PDB file of C-alpha atoms in Angstrom:
ATOM      1  CA  UNK J  23      -6.676 -40.501 -18.032  1.00 26.00           C
ATOM      2  CA  UNK J  24      -6.409 -42.897 -20.906  1.00 25.00           C
ATOM      3  CA  UNK J  25      -6.030 -39.959 -23.218  1.00 22.00           C
ATOM      4  CA  UNK J  26      -2.318 -39.214 -21.938  1.00 22.00           C
ATOM      5  CA  UNK J  27      -1.137 -42.786 -23.157  1.00 25.00           C
ATOM      6  CA  UNK J  28       0.430 -42.508 -26.389  1.00 31.00           C
ATOM      7  CA  UNK J  29      -1.046 -44.444 -29.949  1.00 36.00           C
ATOM      8  CA  UNK J  30      -4.024 -46.284 -27.796  1.00 36.00           C
ATOM      9  CA  UNK J  31      -6.492 -45.771 -31.013  1.00 41.00           C
ATOM     10  CA  UNK J  32      -5.858 -49.128 -32.492  1.00 40.00           C
ATOM     11  CA  UNK J  33      -5.900 -51.115 -29.416  1.00 40.00           C
ATOM     12  CA  UNK J  34      -9.378 -53.126 -28.749  1.00 44.00           C
ATOM     13  CA  UNK J  35     -11.272 -52.313 -25.629  1.00 45.00           C
ATOM     14  CA  UNK J  36     -10.105 -56.087 -24.147  1.00 39.00           C
ATOM     15  CA  UNK J  37      -6.834 -54.630 -24.217  1.00 43.00           C
ATOM     16  CA  UNK J  38      -7.219 -51.411 -22.695  1.00 40.00           C
ATOM     17  CA  UNK J  39      -9.341 -52.957 -20.372  1.00 45.00           C
ATOM     18  CA  UNK J  40      -6.290 -55.107 -19.067  1.00 43.00           C
ATOM     19  CA  UNK J  41      -3.866 -52.244 -19.883  1.00 40.00           C
ATOM     20  CA  UNK J  42      -6.007 -50.309 -17.024  1.00 45.00           C
ATOM     21  CA  UNK J  43      -6.095 -53.333 -14.334  1.00 47.00           C
ATOM     22  CA  UNK J  44      -2.291 -53.366 -14.652  1.00 44.00           C
ATOM     23  CA  UNK J  45      -1.919 -49.684 -13.750  1.00 38.00           C
ATOM     24  CA  UNK J  46      -4.397 -50.315 -11.030  1.00 39.00           C
ATOM     25  CA  UNK J  47      -2.485 -53.142  -9.985  1.00 42.00           C
ATOM     26  CA  UNK J  48       0.889 -51.364 -10.101  1.00 43.00           C
ATOM     27  CA  UNK J  49      -0.653 -48.052  -7.882  1.00 38.00           C
ATOM     28  CA  UNK J  50      -2.223 -50.305  -5.255  1.00 40.00           C
ATOM     29  CA  UNK J  51       0.520 -52.353  -4.951  1.00 41.00           C
ATOM     30  CA  UNK J  52       2.154 -49.318  -3.542  1.00 44.00           C
ATOM     31  CA  UNK J  53       1.448 -48.942   0.704  1.00 45.00           C
ATOM     32  CA  UNK J  54      -0.843 -46.478   1.839  1.00 39.00           C
ATOM     33  CA  UNK J  55       2.120 -43.698   2.873  1.00 39.00           C
ATOM     34  CA  UNK J  56       3.652 -44.368  -0.695  1.00 46.00           C
ATOM     35  CA  UNK J  57       0.272 -43.237  -2.029  1.00 43.00           C
ATOM     36  CA  UNK J  58      -0.633 -40.698   0.142  1.00 36.00           C
ATOM     37  CA  UNK J  59       3.573 -39.246  -0.877  1.00 42.00           C
ATOM     38  CA  UNK J  60       2.788 -40.407  -4.482  1.00 41.00           C
ATOM     39  CA  UNK J  61       0.058 -37.870  -5.141  1.00 37.00           C
ATOM     40  CA  UNK J  62       1.057 -34.765  -2.555  1.00 42.00           C
ATOM     41  CA  UNK J  63       2.848 -32.254  -6.160  1.00 45.00           C
ATOM     42  CA  UNK J  64       2.218 -32.468  -9.577  1.00 44.00           C
ATOM     43  CA  UNK J  65       5.947 -33.444  -9.625  1.00 42.00           C
ATOM     44  CA  UNK J  66       5.011 -36.978  -7.660  1.00 46.00           C
ATOM     45  CA  UNK J  67       2.027 -37.104  -9.360  1.00 44.00           C
ATOM     46  CA  UNK J  68       3.648 -37.600 -12.367  1.00 46.00           C
ATOM     47  CA  UNK J  69       6.159 -40.164 -11.359  1.00 48.00           C
ATOM     48  CA  UNK J  70       3.765 -42.136  -9.881  1.00 44.00           C
ATOM     49  CA  UNK J  71       1.850 -42.161 -13.189  1.00 41.00           C
ATOM     50  CA  UNK J  72       4.915 -42.894 -15.080  1.00 47.00           C
ATOM     51  CA  UNK J  73       6.047 -45.747 -12.551  1.00 46.00           C
ATOM     52  CA  UNK J  74       2.273 -47.630 -12.819  1.00 41.00           C
ATOM     53  CA  UNK J  75       2.567 -47.137 -16.441  1.00 39.00           C
ATOM     54  CA  UNK J  76       5.688 -48.522 -16.705  1.00 42.00           C
ATOM     55  CA  UNK J  77       4.242 -51.886 -15.417  1.00 40.00           C
ATOM     56  CA  UNK J  78       1.760 -51.806 -17.110  1.00 37.00           C
ATOM     57  CA  UNK J  79       3.915 -51.847 -20.472  1.00 36.00           C
ATOM     58  CA  UNK J  80       6.068 -54.357 -19.428  1.00 37.00           C
ATOM     59  CA  UNK J  81       3.153 -56.451 -18.663  1.00 40.00           C
ATOM     60  CA  UNK J  82       1.853 -55.897 -22.048  1.00 34.00           C
ATOM     61  CA  UNK J  83       4.829 -56.611 -23.296  1.00 36.00           C
ATOM     62  CA  UNK J  84       5.763 -60.104 -21.996  1.00 35.00           C
ATOM     63  CA  UNK J  85       1.832 -61.569 -22.592  1.00 33.00           C
ATOM     64  CA  UNK J  86       2.708 -60.285 -26.793  1.00 32.00           C
ATOM     65  CA  UNK J  87       5.847 -62.291 -25.964  1.00 36.00           C
ATOM     66  CA  UNK J  88       4.395 -65.070 -25.249  1.00 38.00           C
ATOM     67  CA  UNK J  89       2.656 -65.851 -28.173  1.00 37.00           C
ATOM     68  CA  UNK J  90       4.269 -65.527 -31.802  1.00 42.00           C
ATOM     69  CA  UNK J  91       3.534 -62.348 -33.499  1.00 43.00           C
ATOM     70  CA  UNK J  92       3.957 -62.424 -37.456  1.00 49.00           C
ATOM     71  CA  UNK J  93       6.003 -59.558 -38.730  1.00 55.00           C
ATOM     72  CA  UNK J  94       4.431 -58.048 -42.351  1.00 63.00           C
ATOM     73  CA  UNK J  95       6.313 -55.495 -44.568  1.00 69.00           C
ATOM     74  CA  UNK J  96       4.965 -52.502 -43.686  1.00 66.00           C
ATOM     75  CA  UNK J  97       4.468 -51.200 -46.986  1.00 79.00           C
ATOM     76  CA  UNK J  98       1.949 -52.280 -49.772  1.00 84.00           C
ATOM     77  CA  UNK J  99       2.998 -53.149 -52.987  1.00 84.00           C
ATOM     78  CA  UNK J 100       1.077 -52.228 -56.071  1.00 81.00           C
ATOM     79  CA  UNK J 101      -0.389 -54.854 -57.930  1.00 77.00           C
ATOM     80  CA  UNK J 102       1.169 -53.886 -61.614  1.00 78.00           C
ATOM     81  CA  UNK J 103       0.358 -55.725 -64.689  1.00 79.00           C
ATOM     82  CA  UNK J 104       1.988 -55.299 -68.048  1.00 89.00           C
ATOM     83  CA  UNK J 105       1.713 -56.878 -70.869  1.00 90.00           C
ATOM     84  CA  UNK J 106       4.970 -56.078 -71.678  1.00 87.00           C
ATOM     85  CA  UNK J 107       4.214 -55.208 -75.601  1.00 90.00           C
ATOM     86  CA  UNK J 108       1.958 -57.898 -76.064  1.00 91.00           C
ATOM     87  CA  UNK J 109       4.621 -60.648 -74.947  1.00 93.00           C
ATOM     88  CA  UNK J 110       2.218 -60.910 -71.848  1.00 95.00           C
ATOM     89  CA  UNK J 111      -1.975 -61.456 -72.105  1.00 95.00           C
ATOM     90  CA  UNK J 112      -4.668 -61.256 -68.960  1.00 93.00           C
ATOM     91  CA  UNK J 113      -5.844 -64.933 -67.500  1.00 92.00           C
ATOM     92  CA  UNK J 114      -8.661 -65.345 -65.226  1.00 89.00           C
ATOM     93  CA  UNK J 115      -9.511 -68.204 -63.741  1.00 89.00           C
ATOM     94  CA  UNK J 116     -13.138 -67.400 -61.767  1.00 86.00           C
ATOM     95  CA  UNK J 117     -13.699 -70.986 -60.615  1.00 88.00           C
ATOM     96  CA  UNK J 118     -10.832 -71.051 -58.562  1.00 87.00           C
ATOM     97  CA  UNK J 119     -11.065 -67.398 -57.995  1.00 87.00           C
ATOM     98  CA  UNK J 120      -6.931 -65.801 -59.352  1.00 89.00           C
ATOM     99  CA  UNK J 121      -5.975 -64.091 -62.210  1.00 90.00           C
ATOM    100  CA  UNK J 122      -1.995 -63.905 -63.575  1.00 92.00           C
ATOM    101  CA  UNK J 123      -0.548 -62.418 -66.914  1.00 93.00           C
ATOM    102  CA  UNK J 124       0.575 -65.128 -69.150  1.00 94.00           C
ATOM    103  CA  UNK J 125       3.230 -65.536 -71.865  1.00 96.00           C
ATOM    104  CA  UNK J 126       1.284 -64.758 -75.252  1.00 96.00           C
ATOM    105  CA  UNK J 127       0.385 -67.604 -77.474  1.00 95.00           C
ATOM    106  CA  UNK J 128       1.549 -71.127 -74.951  1.00 97.00           C
ATOM    107  CA  UNK J 129       0.013 -73.929 -74.521  1.00 97.00           C
ATOM    108  CA  UNK J 130      -2.214 -74.647 -71.542  1.00 96.00           C
ATOM    109  CA  UNK J 131      -2.539 -77.847 -69.768  1.00 96.00           C
ATOM    110  CA  UNK J 132      -4.743 -78.369 -66.585  1.00 93.00           C
ATOM    111  CA  UNK J 133      -3.970 -79.831 -63.620  1.00 87.00           C
ATOM    112  CA  UNK J 134      -2.061 -82.752 -63.367  1.00 80.00           C
ATOM    113  CA  UNK J 135      -2.480 -84.650 -60.052  1.00 82.00           C
ATOM    114  CA  UNK J 136       0.664 -84.157 -57.368  1.00 81.00           C
ATOM    115  CA  UNK J 137       2.392 -81.672 -59.888  1.00 87.00           C
ATOM    116  CA  UNK J 138       0.559 -78.827 -60.453  1.00 94.00           C
ATOM    117  CA  UNK J 139      -3.008 -77.530 -61.054  1.00 95.00           C
ATOM    118  CA  UNK J 140      -2.145 -75.623 -64.413  1.00 96.00           C
ATOM    119  CA  UNK J 141       0.484 -75.144 -66.860  1.00 97.00           C
ATOM    120  CA  UNK J 142       1.705 -72.941 -69.800  1.00 97.00           C
ATOM    121  CA  UNK J 143       4.092 -73.931 -72.299  1.00 97.00           C
ATOM    122  CA  UNK J 144       6.534 -72.792 -74.821  1.00 97.00           C
ATOM    123  CA  UNK J 145       5.267 -74.193 -78.351  1.00 95.00           C
ATOM    124  CA  UNK J 146       9.044 -74.954 -78.652  1.00 94.00           C
ATOM    125  CA  UNK J 147      11.061 -75.857 -75.764  1.00 95.00           C
ATOM    126  CA  UNK J 148       8.366 -77.218 -72.950  1.00 94.00           C
ATOM    127  CA  UNK J 149      11.394 -76.875 -70.284  1.00 95.00           C
ATOM    128  CA  UNK J 150      10.487 -73.094 -70.241  1.00 97.00           C
ATOM    129  CA  UNK J 151       7.066 -73.040 -68.336  1.00 97.00           C
ATOM    130  CA  UNK J 152       4.593 -71.571 -65.975  1.00 97.00           C
ATOM    131  CA  UNK J 153       3.136 -73.412 -63.565  1.00 97.00           C
ATOM    132  CA  UNK J 154       0.626 -73.113 -60.731  1.00 96.00           C
ATOM    133  CA  UNK J 155      -0.346 -75.770 -57.933  1.00 95.00           C
ATOM    134  CA  UNK J 156      -2.085 -75.324 -54.766  1.00 94.00           C
ATOM    135  CA  UNK J 157      -2.738 -77.638 -51.218  1.00 95.00           C
ATOM    136  CA  UNK J 158      -5.274 -76.706 -49.326  1.00 95.00           C
ATOM    137  CA  UNK J 159      -4.603 -75.563 -45.288  1.00 96.00           C
ATOM    138  CA  UNK J 160      -5.702 -75.195 -42.283  1.00 95.00           C
ATOM    139  CA  UNK J 161      -8.898 -72.677 -41.452  1.00 93.00           C
ATOM    140  CA  UNK J 162      -6.518 -70.959 -38.901  1.00 95.00           C
ATOM    141  CA  UNK J 163      -3.822 -70.710 -41.417  1.00 96.00           C
ATOM    142  CA  UNK J 164      -4.213 -67.195 -42.652  1.00 94.00           C
ATOM    143  CA  UNK J 165      -0.715 -66.245 -44.604  1.00 96.00           C
ATOM    144  CA  UNK J 166       2.387 -67.727 -46.267  1.00 97.00           C
ATOM    145  CA  UNK J 167       4.225 -66.370 -42.860  1.00 97.00           C
ATOM    146  CA  UNK J 168       2.726 -69.829 -41.220  1.00 96.00           C
ATOM    147  CA  UNK J 169       5.785 -71.615 -43.116  1.00 96.00           C
ATOM    148  CA  UNK J 170       8.045 -69.384 -41.176  1.00 95.00           C
ATOM    149  CA  UNK J 171       8.637 -65.468 -40.792  1.00 92.00           C
ATOM    150  CA  UNK J 172      12.553 -65.264 -42.007  1.00 97.00           C
ATOM    151  CA  UNK J 173      12.009 -65.670 -45.673  1.00 97.00           C
ATOM    152  CA  UNK J 174      15.693 -65.843 -45.836  1.00 97.00           C
ATOM    153  CA  UNK J 175      15.641 -69.194 -44.117  1.00 98.00           C
ATOM    154  CA  UNK J 176      12.817 -70.424 -45.632  1.00 98.00           C
ATOM    155  CA  UNK J 177      14.335 -69.974 -49.247  1.00 98.00           C
ATOM    156  CA  UNK J 178      17.536 -71.750 -48.328  1.00 98.00           C
ATOM    157  CA  UNK J 179      15.882 -74.906 -46.917  1.00 98.00           C
ATOM    158  CA  UNK J 180      13.637 -74.918 -50.176  1.00 98.00           C
ATOM    159  CA  UNK J 181      16.863 -74.339 -52.069  1.00 98.00           C
ATOM    160  CA  UNK J 182      18.510 -77.559 -50.609  1.00 98.00           C
ATOM    161  CA  UNK J 183      15.647 -79.409 -51.479  1.00 97.00           C
ATOM    162  CA  UNK J 184      15.875 -78.387 -55.331  1.00 97.00           C
ATOM    163  CA  UNK J 185      19.453 -79.214 -55.256  1.00 97.00           C
ATOM    164  CA  UNK J 186      19.798 -75.293 -56.151  1.00 98.00           C
ATOM    165  CA  UNK J 187      21.855 -71.888 -55.372  1.00 98.00           C
ATOM    166  CA  UNK J 188      19.114 -69.041 -53.333  1.00 98.00           C
ATOM    167  CA  UNK J 189      19.797 -66.339 -55.840  1.00 98.00           C
ATOM    168  CA  UNK J 190      17.597 -64.297 -54.097  1.00 98.00           C
ATOM    169  CA  UNK J 191      14.906 -64.034 -51.184  1.00 98.00           C
ATOM    170  CA  UNK J 192      12.342 -61.176 -50.585  1.00 97.00           C
ATOM    171  CA  UNK J 193       8.634 -60.414 -49.430  1.00 97.00           C
ATOM    172  CA  UNK J 194       5.756 -57.779 -50.476  1.00 94.00           C
ATOM    173  CA  UNK J 195       2.640 -57.469 -49.173  1.00 95.00           C
ATOM    174  CA  UNK J 196      -0.236 -56.565 -52.088  1.00 91.00           C
ATOM    175  CA  UNK J 197      -3.718 -55.875 -51.868  1.00 89.00           C
ATOM    176  CA  UNK J 198      -3.751 -57.259 -48.019  1.00 92.00           C
ATOM    177  CA  UNK J 199      -1.270 -60.548 -49.247  1.00 94.00           C
ATOM    178  CA  UNK J 200       1.449 -61.474 -47.575  1.00 96.00           C
ATOM    179  CA  UNK J 201       4.006 -62.900 -50.837  1.00 96.00           C
ATOM    180  CA  UNK J 202       7.418 -65.227 -50.723  1.00 98.00           C
ATOM    181  CA  UNK J 203       9.251 -64.374 -53.871  1.00 97.00           C
ATOM    182  CA  UNK J 204      12.558 -66.322 -54.523  1.00 98.00           C
ATOM    183  CA  UNK J 205      14.745 -66.911 -57.191  1.00 98.00           C
ATOM    184  CA  UNK J 206      16.988 -70.233 -57.931  1.00 98.00           C
ATOM    185  CA  UNK J 207      19.443 -71.664 -60.043  1.00 98.00           C
ATOM    186  CA  UNK J 208      19.307 -75.645 -59.844  1.00 98.00           C
ATOM    187  CA  UNK J 209      22.182 -77.509 -60.671  1.00 96.00           C
ATOM    188  CA  UNK J 210      20.038 -79.175 -63.322  1.00 96.00           C
ATOM    189  CA  UNK J 211      20.867 -76.076 -65.908  1.00 97.00           C
ATOM    190  CA  UNK J 212      17.297 -74.606 -64.777  1.00 97.00           C
ATOM    191  CA  UNK J 213      16.728 -71.149 -63.415  1.00 98.00           C
ATOM    192  CA  UNK J 214      13.099 -71.209 -61.667  1.00 98.00           C
ATOM    193  CA  UNK J 215      11.291 -68.184 -59.828  1.00 97.00           C
ATOM    194  CA  UNK J 216       8.742 -69.289 -57.128  1.00 98.00           C
ATOM    195  CA  UNK J 217       6.547 -67.271 -55.833  1.00 97.00           C
ATOM    196  CA  UNK J 218       4.205 -68.596 -52.550  1.00 97.00           C
ATOM    197  CA  UNK J 219       0.716 -66.900 -50.880  1.00 96.00           C
ATOM    198  CA  UNK J 220      -1.994 -68.244 -48.660  1.00 96.00           C
ATOM    199  CA  UNK J 221      -5.859 -67.522 -49.930  1.00 93.00           C
ATOM    200  CA  UNK J 222      -8.911 -68.966 -50.071  1.00 91.00           C
ATOM    201  CA  UNK J 223      -8.100 -71.873 -47.594  1.00 93.00           C
ATOM    202  CA  UNK J 224      -4.997 -73.325 -50.139  1.00 94.00           C
ATOM    203  CA  UNK J 225      -1.226 -72.591 -50.126  1.00 96.00           C
ATOM    204  CA  UNK J 226      -0.542 -71.393 -53.933  1.00 95.00           C
ATOM    205  CA  UNK J 227       2.226 -71.527 -55.522  1.00 96.00           C
ATOM    206  CA  UNK J 228       3.995 -70.343 -58.830  1.00 96.00           C
ATOM    207  CA  UNK J 229       6.855 -71.172 -60.023  1.00 97.00           C
ATOM    208  CA  UNK J 230       8.350 -70.153 -63.628  1.00 97.00           C
ATOM    209  CA  UNK J 231      11.214 -72.248 -65.598  1.00 98.00           C
ATOM    210  CA  UNK J 232      13.771 -71.304 -67.753  1.00 97.00           C
ATOM    211  CA  UNK J 233      17.233 -73.035 -68.701  1.00 96.00           C
ATOM    212  CA  UNK J 234      19.802 -71.594 -67.192  1.00 97.00           C
ATOM    213  CA  UNK J 235      21.408 -70.261 -70.765  1.00 95.00           C
ATOM    214  CA  UNK J 236      17.990 -68.524 -72.026  1.00 94.00           C
ATOM    215  CA  UNK J 237      17.223 -66.932 -68.386  1.00 95.00           C
ATOM    216  CA  UNK J 238      18.443 -63.542 -69.636  1.00 94.00           C
ATOM    217  CA  UNK J 239      15.834 -63.677 -72.087  1.00 93.00           C
ATOM    218  CA  UNK J 240      13.345 -64.528 -70.223  1.00 94.00           C
ATOM    219  CA  UNK J 241      13.585 -62.963 -66.645  1.00 93.00           C
ATOM    220  CA  UNK J 242      12.162 -59.104 -67.224  1.00 93.00           C
ATOM    221  CA  UNK J 243       8.704 -61.309 -68.152  1.00 94.00           C
ATOM    222  CA  UNK J 244       8.322 -64.181 -65.520  1.00 94.00           C
ATOM    223  CA  UNK J 245       9.379 -61.074 -63.323  1.00 91.00           C
ATOM    224  CA  UNK J 246       5.961 -60.065 -64.761  1.00 89.00           C
ATOM    225  CA  UNK J 247       3.778 -62.691 -64.734  1.00 89.00           C
TER     226      UNK J 247
END
């Protein structure tokens, strides 16, 4: 019976039993004469089966609709690490459990409470920097989608807080982790790339900053951090 239903292989046993009970309920709701008539011929049997299945699908859809479903990108984007001819170098933080590409030769600063966990800063211009910060989240928070599944709307809210213009907002799935990416032009003359994700029980933020007038010289490098 269930082998005729499409794409049921991904359903859990609980879901399948729920689906089966809905179908049986739909069939038993028919009167005795209707049941006999419905199964009296191959065509009628098929019509009865389709009607019962439709009722079950509606029931399942209504149940799912009653709970928020977080949308994820359908395709994985592989992680790409490039040194850009020596402009970037690999950095791995074992205790905190992350790895990124950082600008080569920049000064490294450890945690400033309320500002960042770690920062890399250009030797000449301190306004050009890359910062990582994190805050703990509830154990039930598994994805950055908890901030909102409309990445564009979230980007506009973040831009407003920064007194900035939102240039772009996007999302990607890499190694099973959902990332939100934003590009801001801040009215104080700063250009910022911001990346958000949830992992290891924390909300992680990576921002890369430059003066707007030097953005064309930093954009490609920052995009590969």
